[in-house]
CSV table of C-alpha atoms in Angstrom, one decimal:
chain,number,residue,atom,x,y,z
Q,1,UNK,CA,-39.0,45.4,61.2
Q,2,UNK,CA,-40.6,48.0,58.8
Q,3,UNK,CA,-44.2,45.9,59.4
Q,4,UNK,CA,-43.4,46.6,63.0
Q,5,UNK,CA,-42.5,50.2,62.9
Q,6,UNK,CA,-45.1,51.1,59.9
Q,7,UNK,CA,-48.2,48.9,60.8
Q,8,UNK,CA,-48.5,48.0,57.2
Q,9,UNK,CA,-49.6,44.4,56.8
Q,10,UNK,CA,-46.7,42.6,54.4
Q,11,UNK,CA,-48.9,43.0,51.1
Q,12,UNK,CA,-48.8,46.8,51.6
Q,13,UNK,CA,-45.0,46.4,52.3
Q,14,UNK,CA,-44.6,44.5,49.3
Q,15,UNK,CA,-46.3,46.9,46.8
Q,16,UNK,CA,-43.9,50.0,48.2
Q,17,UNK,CA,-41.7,51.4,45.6
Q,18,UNK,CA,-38.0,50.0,46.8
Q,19,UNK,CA,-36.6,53.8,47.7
Q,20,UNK,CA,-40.1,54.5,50.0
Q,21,UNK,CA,-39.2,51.1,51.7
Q,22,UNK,CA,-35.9,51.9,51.8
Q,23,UNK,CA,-36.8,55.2,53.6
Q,24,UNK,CA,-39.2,53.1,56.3
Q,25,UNK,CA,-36.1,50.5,56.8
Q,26,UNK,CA,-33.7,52.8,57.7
Q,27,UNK,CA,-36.1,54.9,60.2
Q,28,UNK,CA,-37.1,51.6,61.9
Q,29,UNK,CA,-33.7,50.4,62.2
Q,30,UNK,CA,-33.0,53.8,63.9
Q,31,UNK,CA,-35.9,53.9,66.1
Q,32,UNK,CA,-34.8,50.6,67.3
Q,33,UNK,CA,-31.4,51.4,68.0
Q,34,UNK,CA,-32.4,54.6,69.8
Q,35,UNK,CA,-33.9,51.6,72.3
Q,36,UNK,CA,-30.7,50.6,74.0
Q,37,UNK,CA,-27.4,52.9,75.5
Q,38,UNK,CA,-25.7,50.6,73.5
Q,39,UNK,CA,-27.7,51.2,70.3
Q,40,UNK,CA,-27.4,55.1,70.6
Q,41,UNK,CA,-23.9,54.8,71.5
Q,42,UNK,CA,-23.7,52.7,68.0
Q,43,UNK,CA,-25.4,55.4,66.0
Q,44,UNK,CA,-23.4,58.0,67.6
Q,45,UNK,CA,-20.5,56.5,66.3
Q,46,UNK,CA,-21.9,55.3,62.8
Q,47,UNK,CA,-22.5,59.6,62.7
Q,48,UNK,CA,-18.8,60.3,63.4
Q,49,UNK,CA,-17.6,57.7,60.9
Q,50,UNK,CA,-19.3,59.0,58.3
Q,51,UNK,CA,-18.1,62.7,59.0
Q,52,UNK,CA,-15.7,63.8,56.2
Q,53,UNK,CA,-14.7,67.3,57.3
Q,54,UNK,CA,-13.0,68.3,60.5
Q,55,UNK,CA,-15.1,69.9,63.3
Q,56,UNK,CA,-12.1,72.7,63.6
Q,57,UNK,CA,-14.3,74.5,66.8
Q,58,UNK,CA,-14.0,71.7,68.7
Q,59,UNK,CA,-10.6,71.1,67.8
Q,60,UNK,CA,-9.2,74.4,68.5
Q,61,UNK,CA,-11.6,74.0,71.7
Q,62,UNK,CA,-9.6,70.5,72.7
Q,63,UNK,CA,-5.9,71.4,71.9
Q,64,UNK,CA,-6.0,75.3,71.7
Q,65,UNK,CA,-5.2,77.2,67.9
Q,66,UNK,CA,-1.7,77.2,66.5
């Protein structure tokens, strides 16, 4: 995937410090989800899951304040 989305040959992969391909993995894996509904609909949701704090605008928006 990262040869793919970079255009490095696998050599030039395989001398990459582990965080820079790291960085290039997790763009191409992105870019390829970004491909499909399905795939965008799965990164919307990865986005959500990994939310910690309570979007309280769009939940007073939703169900009014109290």
């Amino acid at each position: 995937m990262v040869v793919e989305y970079t255009g490095l040959n696998i050599r030039e992969i395989g001398e990459m410090e582990i965080d820079e391909y790291l960085y290039y993995f997790r763009d191409a894996f992105i870019h390829s989800m970004n491909q499909t509904e399905e795939g965008r609909k799965y990164l919307e949701n990865a986005y959500y899951y990994k939310q910690t704090k309570p979007d309280r605008a769009r939940l007073r928006e939703k169900f009014g304040k109290k």
